[in-house]
PDB file of C-alpha atoms in Angstrom:
ATOM      1  CA  MET A   1     -46.210 217.296  63.537  1.00 43.00           C
ATOM      2  CA  THR A   2     -48.187 217.405  66.231  1.00 51.00           C
ATOM      3  CA  GLN A   3     -48.167 217.729  69.984  1.00 78.00           C
ATOM      4  CA  TYR A   4     -49.613 214.545  70.253  1.00 93.00           C
ATOM      5  CA  ALA A   5     -47.109 211.523  70.613  1.00 98.00           C
ATOM      6  CA  LEU A   6     -48.186 207.177  70.656  1.00 99.00           C
ATOM      7  CA  LEU A   7     -46.129 205.766  73.815  1.00 99.00           C
ATOM      8  CA  ARG A   8     -46.362 202.036  75.653  1.00 99.00           C
ATOM      9  CA  PHE A   9     -44.909 202.128  78.915  1.00 99.00           C
ATOM     10  CA  PHE A  10     -45.219 199.558  82.175  1.00 99.00           C
ATOM     11  CA  ASP A  11     -47.569 199.805  84.949  1.00 99.00           C
ATOM     12  CA  PRO A  12     -46.490 197.713  88.134  1.00 99.00           C
ATOM     13  CA  GLN A  13     -50.760 197.064  88.955  1.00 98.00           C
ATOM     14  CA  SER A  14     -50.888 196.179  84.944  1.00 98.00           C
ATOM     15  CA  GLY A  15     -48.146 195.704  83.168  1.00 99.00           C
ATOM     16  CA  VAL A  16     -48.168 197.236  79.660  1.00 99.00           C
ATOM     17  CA  ARG A  17     -49.648 199.513  78.602  1.00 99.00           C
ATOM     18  CA  VAL A  18     -50.434 202.361  75.098  1.00 99.00           C
ATOM     19  CA  GLY A  19     -50.347 206.009  76.401  1.00 99.00           C
ATOM     20  CA  VAL A  20     -51.254 208.753  74.643  1.00 99.00           C
ATOM     21  CA  GLN A  21     -48.905 212.134  75.461  1.00 98.00           C
ATOM     22  CA  ILE A  22     -51.226 215.116  75.874  1.00 97.00           C
ATOM     23  CA  GLY A  23     -48.635 218.094  77.084  1.00 95.00           C
ATOM     24  CA  ALA A  24     -47.098 216.866  79.932  1.00 96.00           C
ATOM     25  CA  THR A  25     -50.188 214.024  80.847  1.00 98.00           C
ATOM     26  CA  VAL A  26     -50.331 210.459  79.757  1.00 99.00           C
ATOM     27  CA  HIS A  27     -54.023 209.374  78.644  1.00 99.00           C
ATOM     28  CA  ASP A  28     -53.768 205.349  78.681  1.00 99.00           C
ATOM     29  CA  VAL A  29     -55.728 204.146  76.250  1.00 99.00           C
ATOM     30  CA  THR A  30     -55.348 201.090  75.951  1.00 99.00           C
ATOM     31  CA  ASP A  31     -58.453 199.528  76.574  1.00 98.00           C
ATOM     32  CA  ALA A  32     -59.563 201.375  73.080  1.00 98.00           C
ATOM     33  CA  VAL A  33     -55.749 200.884  71.532  1.00 98.00           C
ATOM     34  CA  GLY A  34     -54.913 197.365  72.401  1.00 98.00           C
ATOM     35  CA  SER A  35     -51.122 197.960  70.590  1.00 99.00           C
ATOM     36  CA  VAL A  36     -49.730 199.461  68.848  1.00 99.00           C
ATOM     37  CA  ALA A  37     -49.101 197.180  65.966  1.00 99.00           C
ATOM     38  CA  ALA A  38     -53.562 196.737  66.041  1.00 99.00           C
ATOM     39  CA  TRP A  39     -53.618 201.011  66.008  1.00 99.00           C
ATOM     40  CA  LEU A  40     -51.470 200.452  62.717  1.00 99.00           C
ATOM     41  CA  ARG A  41     -53.152 198.087  60.892  1.00 99.00           C
ATOM     42  CA  GLY A  42     -55.921 200.288  61.953  1.00 99.00           C
ATOM     43  CA  SER A  43     -54.212 203.783  60.569  1.00 98.00           C
ATOM     44  CA  SER A  44     -53.648 202.137  56.629  1.00 99.00           C
ATOM     45  CA  GLY A  45     -55.088 204.556  54.484  1.00 98.00           C
ATOM     46  CA  ARG A  46     -56.636 206.380  56.751  1.00 98.00           C
ATOM     47  CA  VAL A  47     -53.654 208.517  59.065  1.00 97.00           C
ATOM     48  CA  ASP A  48     -55.415 211.163  60.020  1.00 96.00           C
ATOM     49  CA  ALA A  49     -58.775 209.740  60.981  1.00 98.00           C
ATOM     50  CA  ALA A  50     -56.895 206.761  63.158  1.00 98.00           C
ATOM     51  CA  ILE A  51     -54.720 209.382  64.437  1.00 97.00           C
ATOM     52  CA  ALA A  52     -58.560 211.873  65.453  1.00 97.00           C
ATOM     53  CA  ASP A  53     -58.860 208.192  67.741  1.00 98.00           C
ATOM     54  CA  LEU A  54     -55.978 208.445  69.605  1.00 98.00           C
ATOM     55  CA  LEU A  55     -56.759 211.844  70.697  1.00 98.00           C
ATOM     56  CA  ALA A  56     -60.520 210.876  70.782  1.00 98.00           C
ATOM     57  CA  ALA A  57     -59.617 207.853  72.986  1.00 99.00           C
ATOM     58  CA  ALA A  58     -56.804 210.162  75.305  1.00 99.00           C
ATOM     59  CA  LYS A  59     -60.021 212.259  75.663  1.00 97.00           C
ATOM     60  CA  ALA A  60     -62.327 209.967  77.496  1.00 98.00           C
ATOM     61  CA  SER A  61     -59.755 207.937  78.456  1.00 98.00           C
ATOM     62  CA  ARG A  62     -60.128 208.093  83.032  1.00 97.00           C
ATOM     63  CA  GLN A  63     -56.575 206.824  83.768  1.00 98.00           C
ATOM     64  CA  THR A  64     -54.047 209.600  83.245  1.00 99.00           C
ATOM     65  CA  TYR A  65     -50.242 209.905  84.977  1.00 99.00           C
ATOM     66  CA  LEU A  66     -47.751 212.152  84.544  1.00 98.00           C
ATOM     67  CA  ALA A  67     -45.399 211.892  82.210  1.00 98.00           C
ATOM     68  CA  ASP A  68     -42.637 212.943  84.198  1.00 97.00           C
ATOM     69  CA  MET A  69     -43.834 209.589  86.490  1.00 98.00           C
ATOM     70  CA  LEU A  70     -42.595 207.548  83.479  1.00 99.00           C
ATOM     71  CA  HIS A  71     -38.456 208.948  84.612  1.00 98.00           C
ATOM     72  CA  HIS A  72     -36.674 205.334  86.416  1.00 98.00           C
ATOM     73  CA  ALA A  73     -35.074 202.317  84.579  1.00 98.00           C
ATOM     74  CA  PRO A  74     -36.776 199.866  83.823  1.00 98.00           C
ATOM     75  CA  SER A  75     -37.996 197.437  86.825  1.00 98.00           C
ATOM     76  CA  PRO A  76     -41.159 195.415  88.004  1.00 98.00           C
ATOM     77  CA  ASP A  77     -41.791 198.214  90.684  1.00 98.00           C
ATOM     78  CA  HIS A  78     -41.553 201.159  88.798  1.00 98.00           C
ATOM     79  CA  LEU A  79     -43.443 202.655  86.545  1.00 99.00           C
ATOM     80  CA  HIS A  80     -41.542 203.409  83.135  1.00 99.00           C
ATOM     81  CA  TRP A  81     -41.667 204.373  79.429  1.00 99.00           C
ATOM     82  CA  LEU A  82     -41.015 201.233  77.060  1.00 99.00           C
ATOM     83  CA  PRO A  83     -39.950 201.190  73.507  1.00 99.00           C
ATOM     84  CA  PRO A  84     -42.692 202.690  71.650  1.00 99.00           C
ATOM     85  CA  ILE A  85     -43.336 200.525  69.295  1.00 99.00           C
ATOM     86  CA  ASP A  86     -43.746 196.393  70.224  1.00 99.00           C
ATOM     87  CA  VAL A  87     -43.728 193.070  67.461  1.00 99.00           C
ATOM     88  CA  GLN A  88     -42.323 196.079  64.274  1.00 99.00           C
ATOM     89  CA  ASP A  89     -38.823 195.097  63.311  1.00 99.00           C
ATOM     90  CA  VAL A  90     -36.935 198.063  62.604  1.00 99.00           C
ATOM     91  CA  TRP A  91     -34.228 198.797  59.216  1.00 99.00           C
ATOM     92  CA  ALA A  92     -32.366 201.286  59.194  1.00 98.00           C
ATOM     93  CA  ALA A  93     -30.832 203.454  56.253  1.00 96.00           C
ATOM     94  CA  GLY A  94     -26.748 203.973  56.268  1.00 90.00           C
ATOM     95  CA  VAL A  95     -24.344 206.623  54.144  1.00 84.00           C
ATOM     96  CA  THR A  96     -27.296 209.017  53.693  1.00 87.00           C
ATOM     97  CA  TYR A  97     -24.951 212.556  55.741  1.00 84.00           C
ATOM     98  CA  GLU A  98     -22.391 212.914  53.837  1.00 73.00           C
ATOM     99  CA  ARG A  99     -20.675 213.481  57.341  1.00 57.00           C
ATOM    100  CA  SER A 100     -21.311 209.450  57.652  1.00 61.00           C
ATOM    101  CA  ARG A 101     -19.735 208.580  54.645  1.00 57.00           C
ATOM    102  CA  ILE A 102     -16.857 210.707  55.103  1.00 63.00           C
ATOM    103  CA  ALA A 103     -16.945 208.522  58.925  1.00 59.00           C
ATOM    104  CA  ARG A 104     -17.043 205.988  56.295  1.00 57.00           C
ATOM    105  CA  GLN A 105     -14.818 205.788  54.137  1.00 57.00           C
ATOM    106  CA  GLU A 106     -12.201 206.604  57.006  1.00 64.00           C
ATOM    107  CA  GLU A 107     -13.000 203.464  58.660  1.00 58.00           C
ATOM    108  CA  ALA A 108     -12.401 201.222  55.976  1.00 57.00           C
ATOM    109  CA  ARG A 109      -9.122 199.255  55.503  1.00 58.00           C
ATOM    110  CA  ASP A 110      -9.942 199.347  51.793  1.00 57.00           C
ATOM    111  CA  GLY A 111     -10.179 202.595  51.441  1.00 52.00           C
ATOM    112  CA  GLY A 112     -14.259 202.843  51.762  1.00 57.00           C
ATOM    113  CA  ASP A 113     -15.449 203.593  47.454  1.00 76.00           C
ATOM    114  CA  VAL A 114     -18.283 201.409  48.452  1.00 78.00           C
ATOM    115  CA  TYR A 115     -19.469 203.256  50.823  1.00 77.00           C
ATOM    116  CA  ALA A 116     -18.671 206.499  48.416  1.00 74.00           C
ATOM    117  CA  ARG A 117     -19.972 204.720  45.197  1.00 82.00           C
ATOM    118  CA  VAL A 118     -23.237 203.644  47.664  1.00 81.00           C
ATOM    119  CA  TYR A 119     -23.955 207.386  49.121  1.00 81.00           C
ATOM    120  CA  THR A 120     -24.607 209.324  45.091  1.00 83.00           C
ATOM    121  CA  ALA A 121     -26.542 205.755  43.818  1.00 87.00           C
ATOM    122  CA  GLU A 122     -29.770 205.158  42.776  1.00 89.00           C
ATOM    123  CA  ARG A 123     -30.486 202.658  45.118  1.00 92.00           C
ATOM    124  CA  PRO A 124     -29.916 203.517  49.206  1.00 92.00           C
ATOM    125  CA  GLU A 125     -28.540 200.725  51.518  1.00 93.00           C
ATOM    126  CA  LEU A 126     -31.170 199.013  53.674  1.00 96.00           C
ATOM    127  CA  PHE A 127     -30.121 196.635  56.292  1.00 97.00           C
ATOM    128  CA  PHE A 128     -32.213 194.983  58.998  1.00 98.00           C
ATOM    129  CA  LYS A 129     -31.509 196.374  62.524  1.00 99.00           C
ATOM    130  CA  ALA A 130     -33.552 194.906  65.562  1.00 99.00           C
ATOM    131  CA  ARG A 131     -37.195 192.777  65.615  1.00 99.00           C
ATOM    132  CA  GLY A 132     -38.397 194.683  68.182  1.00 98.00           C
ATOM    133  CA  PRO A 133     -38.218 192.808  71.205  1.00 98.00           C
ATOM    134  CA  TRP A 134     -34.765 193.427  71.187  1.00 99.00           C
ATOM    135  CA  VAL A 135     -35.168 196.966  71.281  1.00 99.00           C
ATOM    136  CA  VAL A 136     -34.826 198.882  74.180  1.00 99.00           C
ATOM    137  CA  GLY A 137     -37.010 201.847  75.346  1.00 99.00           C
ATOM    138  CA  PRO A 138     -35.209 205.373  77.496  1.00 99.00           C
ATOM    139  CA  TYR A 139     -33.093 204.794  80.471  1.00 99.00           C
ATOM    140  CA  ASP A 140     -32.510 201.096  79.955  1.00 99.00           C
ATOM    141  CA  GLN A 141     -29.278 200.178  78.644  1.00 99.00           C
ATOM    142  CA  VAL A 142     -27.429 200.017  75.119  1.00 99.00           C
ATOM    143  CA  GLY A 143     -24.877 197.622  74.746  1.00 99.00           C
ATOM    144  CA  ILE A 144     -21.585 197.515  73.406  1.00 99.00           C
ATOM    145  CA  ARG A 145     -19.390 194.521  72.316  1.00 99.00           C
ATOM    146  CA  ARG A 146     -16.734 193.009  74.346  1.00 98.00           C
ATOM    147  CA  ASP A 147     -15.221 192.137  70.840  1.00 98.00           C
ATOM    148  CA  ALA A 148     -14.952 195.064  69.585  1.00 98.00           C
ATOM    149  CA  ALA A 149     -12.585 197.950  70.306  1.00 98.00           C
ATOM    150  CA  TRP A 150     -14.758 200.750  68.615  1.00 97.00           C
ATOM    151  CA  ASN A 151     -18.151 201.326  69.518  1.00 98.00           C
ATOM    152  CA  VAL A 152     -19.819 204.383  69.148  1.00 98.00           C
ATOM    153  CA  PRO A 153     -24.148 206.011  69.394  1.00 98.00           C
ATOM    154  CA  GLU A 154     -25.036 206.813  65.956  1.00 97.00           C
ATOM    155  CA  PRO A 155     -28.833 208.950  66.979  1.00 98.00           C
ATOM    156  CA  GLU A 156     -31.124 209.422  64.149  1.00 97.00           C
ATOM    157  CA  LEU A 157     -34.627 209.833  62.998  1.00 97.00           C
ATOM    158  CA  ALA A 158     -36.859 207.183  63.182  1.00 97.00           C
ATOM    159  CA  LEU A 159     -39.919 207.216  61.270  1.00 97.00           C
ATOM    160  CA  VAL A 160     -43.005 204.683  62.184  1.00 98.00           C
ATOM    161  CA  ILE A 161     -44.477 203.319  59.289  1.00 98.00           C
ATOM    162  CA  ASN A 162     -48.170 201.139  59.012  1.00 99.00           C
ATOM    163  CA  PRO A 163     -48.186 198.512  56.344  1.00 99.00           C
ATOM    164  CA  ALA A 164     -49.713 200.583  54.226  1.00 98.00           C
ATOM    165  CA  LEU A 165     -45.237 202.043  54.073  1.00 98.00           C
ATOM    166  CA  GLU A 166     -47.608 205.924  55.473  1.00 98.00           C
ATOM    167  CA  ILE A 167     -45.298 208.089  58.107  1.00 97.00           C
ATOM    168  CA  VAL A 168     -47.551 207.594  60.976  1.00 97.00           C
ATOM    169  CA  GLY A 169     -44.510 209.632  62.848  1.00 97.00           C
ATOM    170  CA  VAL A 170     -41.388 210.167  63.901  1.00 97.00           C
ATOM    171  CA  THR A 171     -39.023 208.747  66.810  1.00 98.00           C
ATOM    172  CA  ILE A 172     -35.199 208.256  68.634  1.00 98.00           C
ATOM    173  CA  GLY A 173     -33.353 205.871  67.303  1.00 99.00           C
ATOM    174  CA  ASN A 174     -30.078 204.731  68.178  1.00 99.00           C
ATOM    175  CA  ASP A 175     -28.056 202.790  66.236  1.00 98.00           C
ATOM    176  CA  MET A 176     -25.050 201.127  68.436  1.00 99.00           C
ATOM    177  CA  SER A 177     -22.524 200.481  65.609  1.00 98.00           C
ATOM    178  CA  SER A 178     -19.472 198.509  66.131  1.00 98.00           C
ATOM    179  CA  ARG A 179     -16.978 201.131  63.909  1.00 94.00           C
ATOM    180  CA  ASP A 180     -14.468 198.862  63.662  1.00 95.00           C
ATOM    181  CA  ILE A 181     -15.738 195.256  62.262  1.00 97.00           C
ATOM    182  CA  GLU A 182     -17.399 197.029  59.854  1.00 92.00           C
ATOM    183  CA  GLY A 183     -14.316 199.576  58.786  1.00 90.00           C
ATOM    184  CA  GLU A 184     -12.039 195.227  59.034  1.00 92.00           C
ATOM    185  CA  ASN A 185     -14.779 194.408  56.411  1.00 92.00           C
ATOM    186  CA  PRO A 186     -18.020 195.467  55.185  1.00 90.00           C
ATOM    187  CA  LEU A 187     -19.134 191.864  55.074  1.00 94.00           C
ATOM    188  CA  TYR A 188     -19.575 192.672  59.049  1.00 96.00           C
ATOM    189  CA  LEU A 189     -22.197 195.340  58.323  1.00 95.00           C
ATOM    190  CA  PRO A 190     -24.504 192.340  60.946  1.00 98.00           C
ATOM    191  CA  GLN A 191     -22.217 191.611  63.479  1.00 98.00           C
ATOM    192  CA  ALA A 192     -21.476 195.470  63.769  1.00 98.00           C
ATOM    193  CA  LYS A 193     -24.338 196.795  63.743  1.00 98.00           C
ATOM    194  CA  ILE A 194     -27.110 194.017  65.369  1.00 99.00           C
ATOM    195  CA  TYR A 195     -26.307 192.158  68.478  1.00 99.00           C
ATOM    196  CA  THR A 196     -27.939 192.169  72.167  1.00 99.00           C
ATOM    197  CA  ARG A 197     -28.888 195.708  72.700  1.00 99.00           C
ATOM    198  CA  SER A 198     -27.606 197.270  69.435  1.00 99.00           C
ATOM    199  CA  CYS A 199     -31.166 199.922  69.173  1.00 99.00           C
ATOM    200  CA  ALA A 200     -32.632 202.068  71.731  1.00 99.00           C
ATOM    201  CA  LEU A 201     -36.064 204.096  70.567  1.00 99.00           C
ATOM    202  CA  GLY A 202     -38.528 206.302  72.378  1.00 99.00           C
ATOM    203  CA  PRO A 203     -39.566 207.902  73.704  1.00 98.00           C
ATOM    204  CA  THR A 204     -42.531 208.685  72.305  1.00 98.00           C
ATOM    205  CA  ILE A 205     -43.814 208.389  68.585  1.00 98.00           C
ATOM    206  CA  ALA A 206     -44.603 212.404  67.600  1.00 97.00           C
ATOM    207  CA  LEU A 207     -47.808 211.642  65.471  1.00 97.00           C
ATOM    208  CA  GLY A 208     -48.335 213.287  61.918  1.00 92.00           C
ATOM    209  CA  HIS A 209     -48.475 212.127  58.121  1.00 83.00           C
ATOM    210  CA  ILE A 210     -45.053 212.712  56.604  1.00 83.00           C
ATOM    211  CA  ARG A 211     -44.772 212.041  53.005  1.00 74.00           C
ATOM    212  CA  ASP A 212     -42.346 213.722  51.387  1.00 70.00           C
ATOM    213  CA  VAL A 213     -40.899 216.492  52.695  1.00 75.00           C
ATOM    214  CA  TRP A 214     -38.516 215.962  56.302  1.00 89.00           C
ATOM    215  CA  PRO A 215     -39.375 217.344  59.140  1.00 83.00           C
ATOM    216  CA  ALA A 216     -37.025 220.007  59.411  1.00 87.00           C
ATOM    217  CA  THR A 217     -34.828 219.787  62.996  1.00 92.00           C
ATOM    218  CA  ARG A 218     -31.901 219.659  64.674  1.00 96.00           C
ATOM    219  CA  ILE A 219     -30.371 216.634  65.653  1.00 97.00           C
ATOM    220  CA  ALA A 220     -28.527 216.104  69.074  1.00 98.00           C
ATOM    221  CA  LEU A 221     -25.750 214.076  70.937  1.00 99.00           C
ATOM    222  CA  HIS A 222     -24.208 213.918  74.403  1.00 99.00           C
ATOM    223  CA  ILE A 223     -22.447 211.588  75.604  1.00 99.00           C
ATOM    224  CA  TYR A 224     -21.368 211.197  79.860  1.00 99.00           C
ATOM    225  CA  ARG A 225     -19.123 209.840  81.210  1.00 99.00           C
ATOM    226  CA  ASN A 226     -19.131 210.486  85.802  1.00 98.00           C
ATOM    227  CA  GLY A 227     -21.261 212.746  84.698  1.00 97.00           C
ATOM    228  CA  ALA A 228     -19.010 215.211  83.120  1.00 99.00           C
ATOM    229  CA  PRO A 229     -19.623 215.795  79.820  1.00 99.00           C
ATOM    230  CA  ILE A 230     -17.176 214.085  76.543  1.00 99.00           C
ATOM    231  CA  PHE A 231     -18.589 215.043  73.500  1.00 98.00           C
ATOM    232  CA  SER A 232     -20.847 217.057  72.349  1.00 98.00           C
ATOM    233  CA  GLY A 233     -22.049 217.319  68.575  1.00 98.00           C
ATOM    234  CA  GLU A 234     -25.688 218.415  65.824  1.00 97.00           C
ATOM    235  CA  THR A 235     -27.240 218.134  62.538  1.00 95.00           C
ATOM    236  CA  HIS A 236     -29.781 219.247  60.800  1.00 94.00           C
ATOM    237  CA  THR A 237     -32.306 216.796  58.832  1.00 92.00           C
ATOM    238  CA  ASP A 238     -31.828 218.813  55.487  1.00 90.00           C
ATOM    239  CA  LYS A 239     -28.301 217.228  54.862  1.00 91.00           C
ATOM    240  CA  ILE A 240     -30.330 214.162  54.854  1.00 90.00           C
ATOM    241  CA  ARG A 241     -29.759 213.329  51.301  1.00 88.00           C
ATOM    242  CA  ARG A 242     -32.398 211.341  50.366  1.00 90.00           C
ATOM    243  CA  ARG A 243     -35.876 211.775  51.034  1.00 90.00           C
ATOM    244  CA  PRO A 244     -38.528 210.075  53.410  1.00 92.00           C
ATOM    245  CA  ASP A 245     -40.744 208.467  50.093  1.00 94.00           C
ATOM    246  CA  GLU A 246     -37.448 207.682  48.442  1.00 94.00           C
ATOM    247  CA  LEU A 247     -36.241 205.064  52.062  1.00 96.00           C
ATOM    248  CA  LEU A 248     -39.726 203.821  51.847  1.00 97.00           C
ATOM    249  CA  GLU A 249     -40.393 203.003  48.581  1.00 98.00           C
ATOM    250  CA  TYR A 250     -36.846 200.850  48.620  1.00 98.00           C
ATOM    251  CA  LEU A 251     -37.728 198.943  51.592  1.00 98.00           C
ATOM    252  CA  GLY A 252     -41.278 198.367  51.516  1.00 98.00           C
ATOM    253  CA  ARG A 253     -40.819 197.145  47.175  1.00 98.00           C
ATOM    254  CA  ALA A 254     -40.046 193.295  48.493  1.00 98.00           C
ATOM    255  CA  LEU A 255     -41.267 193.004  51.842  1.00 98.00           C
ATOM    256  CA  ALA A 256     -44.223 192.848  53.761  1.00 99.00           C
ATOM    257  CA  PHE A 257     -45.221 194.480  57.234  1.00 99.00           C
ATOM    258  CA  PRO A 258     -48.040 193.634  58.216  1.00 99.00           C
ATOM    259  CA  ASP A 259     -47.497 195.071  61.663  1.00 99.00           C
ATOM    260  CA  GLY A 260     -45.947 197.986  60.288  1.00 99.00           C
ATOM    261  CA  ALA A 261     -42.316 198.719  61.175  1.00 99.00           C
ATOM    262  CA  VAL A 262     -39.533 201.475  61.685  1.00 99.00           C
ATOM    263  CA  LEU A 263     -37.119 202.891  59.140  1.00 98.00           C
ATOM    264  CA  LEU A 264     -33.771 204.586  60.339  1.00 98.00           C
ATOM    265  CA  THR A 265     -32.726 207.234  58.587  1.00 96.00           C
ATOM    266  CA  GLY A 266     -28.874 207.466  59.260  1.00 94.00           C
ATOM    267  CA  THR A 267     -26.765 209.779  61.731  1.00 92.00           C
ATOM    268  CA  GLY A 268     -25.200 212.233  60.561  1.00 92.00           C
ATOM    269  CA  ILE A 269     -23.153 212.933  63.800  1.00 94.00           C
ATOM    270  CA  VAL A 270     -20.131 211.166  64.872  1.00 91.00           C
ATOM    271  CA  PRO A 271     -17.954 211.018  67.143  1.00 94.00           C
ATOM    272  CA  PRO A 272     -13.487 211.588  66.484  1.00 94.00           C
ATOM    273  CA  ASP A 273     -12.085 208.044  65.775  1.00 93.00           C
ATOM    274  CA  SER A 274      -9.875 208.220  69.230  1.00 96.00           C
ATOM    275  CA  PHE A 275     -13.668 208.009  70.641  1.00 97.00           C
ATOM    276  CA  THR A 276     -15.384 204.765  71.971  1.00 98.00           C
ATOM    277  CA  LEU A 277     -17.490 204.444  74.571  1.00 99.00           C
ATOM    278  CA  ALA A 278     -17.682 202.630  77.786  1.00 99.00           C
ATOM    279  CA  ALA A 279     -20.003 201.452  80.267  1.00 99.00           C
ATOM    280  CA  GLY A 280     -21.254 202.894  82.693  1.00 99.00           C
ATOM    281  CA  ASP A 281     -21.550 206.672  79.238  1.00 99.00           C
ATOM    282  CA  LEU A 282     -24.363 208.041  79.737  1.00 99.00           C
ATOM    283  CA  VAL A 283     -26.039 208.559  75.730  1.00 99.00           C
ATOM    284  CA  GLU A 284     -28.664 211.391  75.132  1.00 99.00           C
ATOM    285  CA  VAL A 285     -29.939 212.501  71.864  1.00 99.00           C
ATOM    286  CA  GLN A 286     -32.511 215.061  71.095  1.00 98.00           C
ATOM    287  CA  ILE A 287     -34.370 215.357  68.292  1.00 96.00           C
ATOM    288  CA  ASP A 288     -36.264 218.950  69.166  1.00 94.00           C
ATOM    289  CA  ALA A 289     -39.545 217.869  67.511  1.00 82.00           C
ATOM    290  CA  VAL A 290     -39.511 214.704  69.692  1.00 92.00           C
ATOM    291  CA  GLY A 291     -37.792 214.816  72.307  1.00 96.00           C
ATOM    292  CA  VAL A 292     -34.874 213.032  74.751  1.00 98.00           C
ATOM    293  CA  LEU A 293     -33.655 209.853  74.477  1.00 99.00           C
ATOM    294  CA  GLN A 294     -30.840 208.867  77.474  1.00 99.00           C
ATOM    295  CA  ASN A 295     -29.229 205.290  78.005  1.00 99.00           C
ATOM    296  CA  PHE A 296     -26.651 203.836  79.555  1.00 99.00           C
ATOM    297  CA  VAL A 297     -23.971 201.824  77.964  1.00 99.00           C
ATOM    298  CA  THR A 298     -23.790 198.263  79.311  1.00 99.00           C
ATOM    299  CA  MET A 299     -20.883 195.208  77.761  1.00 99.00           C
ATOM    300  CA  VAL A 300     -22.661 192.433  75.889  1.00 99.00           C
TER     301      VAL A 300
END
């Protein structure tokens, strides 16, 4: 991985912008890049060169911001982060960590044999999570379903890919889930996983051409209620059972992504069965190689 990151942000004076973060400074590269989708398309077959082009555009930019200036909830009156993608679909891999397999089996009313089998199966579990415009970014609100009683965040490393299925970088993902809905029947997974504000990404895409080896990094989850910590947990990417190239080969085997895509790679952090999120909670996901993603919780 590199120390450079691609991002999107909102400027009240000029609207949606594309930036490159170098250190603590965000360089506006909108005029050179156009959009994240355009850059992803142009990176196919030339990821390292496309990253070099981004850095050149950043160094040539005359419009810069301190990254700290973006730390606001979305508002038309303030600079703020946007999700780091625009039109890309978000997909997710399930049961890629041993901890996730155990949790899925425990929540399932029928004993969860389907989860044990998919953990060791040749074909991974892959499912659609969100369209790009549905995704929320840093300091925005993530949702919990009002018809569910057991709602949890799922902190995940997210792979960002171009149309050639090449990994251009990683970001932080929060795959919000209703465990009681999926636990009642695995066929309810789309309802447990796909709903308003159920996917958060950000703050940036840490750029780097990854192939068959996971970036070695720690993933941590912290949840606060009324300012006090109520849950903390962590895992490491070396606990992911499947390789990144393996997951992407299955994802793109019979499906094209002309504007690129994002793949959430599963969670290895599961709060205890007695825990459920409440409106107003603060969810913080930290990935050492990427940054921190913070979102408050709202009922949807």
